[in-house]
Amino acid sequence: MLRSIFAGLFAIVLTLGIGISSVSAKTVEVKLGTDAGMLAFEPSTVTISAGDTVKFVNNKLAPHNAVFDGHEELSHADLAFAPGESWEETFDTPGTYDYYCEPHRGAGMVGKVVVE
Ligand SMILES: [Cu+2]
């Protein structure tokens, strides 16, 4: 009797666990301007799963933005000036998304989001 209750509880916990893990999307942070003061995104490449979100956080050497050519819905053309200013973009479709910072593209401030 007790054993079957435990077995039932275990099954419920297992089901909940699987349900949560399959719907939980994560958020990864990308800094605009490295801690060391380089004109770059940090990290410059992030790999995420479909449905995950990238949070862009203004860090150093502002102003920055992030433009995805051909993906206006993912682009943030507004320039961020204040340190700590941030915005988020959610990626629902697998693929490779290249982006750049408009003011610093020539300096090599480019990044990539790989959505699996
Ligand atoms: Cu920039």
Coordinates of C-alpha atoms and ligand atoms in Angstrom, one line a residue:
M1 CA 0.0 0.0 0.0
L2 CA 2.7 2.5 1.1
R3 CA 4.9 1.4 -1.7
S4 CA 2.2 2.1 -4.3
I5 CA 1.7 5.6 -2.9
F6 CA 5.4 6.3 -3.2
A7 CA 5.4 4.8 -6.7
G8 CA 2.5 7.1 -7.6
L9 CA 4.2 10.2 -6.1
F10 CA 7.4 9.3 -7.9
A11 CA 5.5 9.1 -11.2
I12 CA 3.9 12.5 -10.6
V13 CA 7.2 14.2 -9.7
L14 CA 8.8 12.6 -12.8
T15 CA 6.0 13.9 -15.0
L16 CA 6.2 17.4 -13.5
G17 CA 10.0 17.4 -13.9
I18 CA 9.9 16.5 -17.6
G19 CA 7.0 19.0 -18.2
I20 CA 9.0 21.8 -16.7
S21 CA 12.2 21.1 -18.4
S22 CA 10.6 20.9 -21.8
V23 CA 9.0 24.3 -21.5
S24 CA 11.6 26.2 -19.6
A25 CA 13.4 28.7 -21.9
K26 CA 16.6 30.2 -20.7
T27 CA 18.0 33.7 -21.1
V28 CA 21.7 34.3 -21.9
E29 CA 23.4 37.6 -21.5
V30 CA 25.6 39.3 -24.1
K31 CA 27.6 42.4 -23.0
L32 CA 28.0 45.3 -25.4
G33 CA 31.6 46.3 -25.0
T34 CA 33.8 43.9 -23.1
D35 CA 34.8 44.2 -19.5
A36 CA 38.4 44.7 -20.7
G37 CA 37.2 47.7 -22.8
M38 CA 37.2 46.2 -26.3
L39 CA 34.7 47.1 -29.0
A40 CA 33.1 43.7 -29.1
F41 CA 30.2 41.7 -28.0
E42 CA 31.0 39.4 -25.1
P43 CA 30.6 36.5 -25.8
S44 CA 30.5 37.2 -29.5
T45 CA 28.9 33.9 -30.3
V46 CA 26.1 32.4 -28.2
T47 CA 24.4 29.0 -28.8
I48 CA 20.8 28.7 -27.6
S49 CA 17.7 26.5 -28.1
A50 CA 14.7 27.7 -30.0
G51 CA 12.5 29.7 -27.7
D52 CA 15.4 31.0 -25.6
T53 CA 16.1 34.7 -25.1
V54 CA 19.3 36.8 -25.5
K55 CA 19.5 39.7 -23.2
F56 CA 21.8 42.5 -24.6
V57 CA 23.4 44.5 -21.8
N58 CA 25.1 47.8 -22.5
N59 CA 28.5 47.6 -20.8
K60 CA 31.4 49.8 -22.0
L61 CA 32.4 52.2 -24.8
A62 CA 28.8 53.1 -25.6
P63 CA 26.8 53.8 -27.7
H64 CA 26.0 50.4 -29.1
N65 CA 23.1 48.7 -30.8
A66 CA 22.5 45.3 -32.4
V67 CA 21.2 45.0 -36.0
F68 CA 20.3 41.7 -37.6
D69 CA 20.3 42.2 -41.4
G70 CA 17.1 40.8 -42.8
H71 CA 15.6 40.4 -39.3
E72 CA 14.1 43.7 -38.4
E73 CA 12.0 42.0 -35.7
L74 CA 15.2 41.0 -33.9
S75 CA 17.1 44.2 -34.4
H76 CA 17.5 47.0 -31.9
A77 CA 18.5 50.0 -33.9
D78 CA 18.1 52.4 -31.0
L79 CA 21.5 53.3 -29.6
A80 CA 22.1 52.4 -25.9
F81 CA 24.1 55.0 -24.1
A82 CA 23.8 54.3 -20.4
P83 CA 25.7 51.4 -18.9
G84 CA 23.4 48.7 -17.8
E85 CA 20.7 49.6 -20.3
S86 CA 19.4 46.4 -21.8
W87 CA 16.8 44.7 -24.0
E88 CA 15.8 41.2 -24.8
E89 CA 15.2 39.3 -28.0
T90 CA 13.6 35.8 -28.2
F91 CA 14.6 33.4 -30.9
D92 CA 11.9 31.0 -31.9
T93 CA 13.3 29.6 -35.2
P94 CA 16.5 27.5 -35.5
G95 CA 19.3 29.0 -37.6
T96 CA 22.4 31.2 -37.5
Y97 CA 21.8 34.9 -36.9
D98 CA 24.7 37.3 -37.6
Y99 CA 24.4 40.8 -36.1
Y100 CA 26.5 43.9 -35.7
C101 CA 26.8 47.1 -33.8
E102 CA 26.1 50.0 -36.3
P103 CA 28.6 52.5 -34.8
H104 CA 31.4 49.9 -34.4
R105 CA 30.8 47.5 -37.3
G106 CA 34.0 48.8 -38.9
A107 CA 35.9 48.1 -35.7
G108 CA 34.8 44.5 -35.9
M109 CA 32.0 44.7 -33.4
V110 CA 30.0 41.7 -34.7
G111 CA 28.2 38.8 -33.1
K112 CA 26.4 35.6 -33.8
V113 CA 23.4 33.8 -32.3
V114 CA 23.2 30.1 -33.1
V115 CA 19.7 28.8 -32.5
E116 CA 19.5 25.0 -32.3
Ligands
CU1 CU 29.2 49.2 -30.5

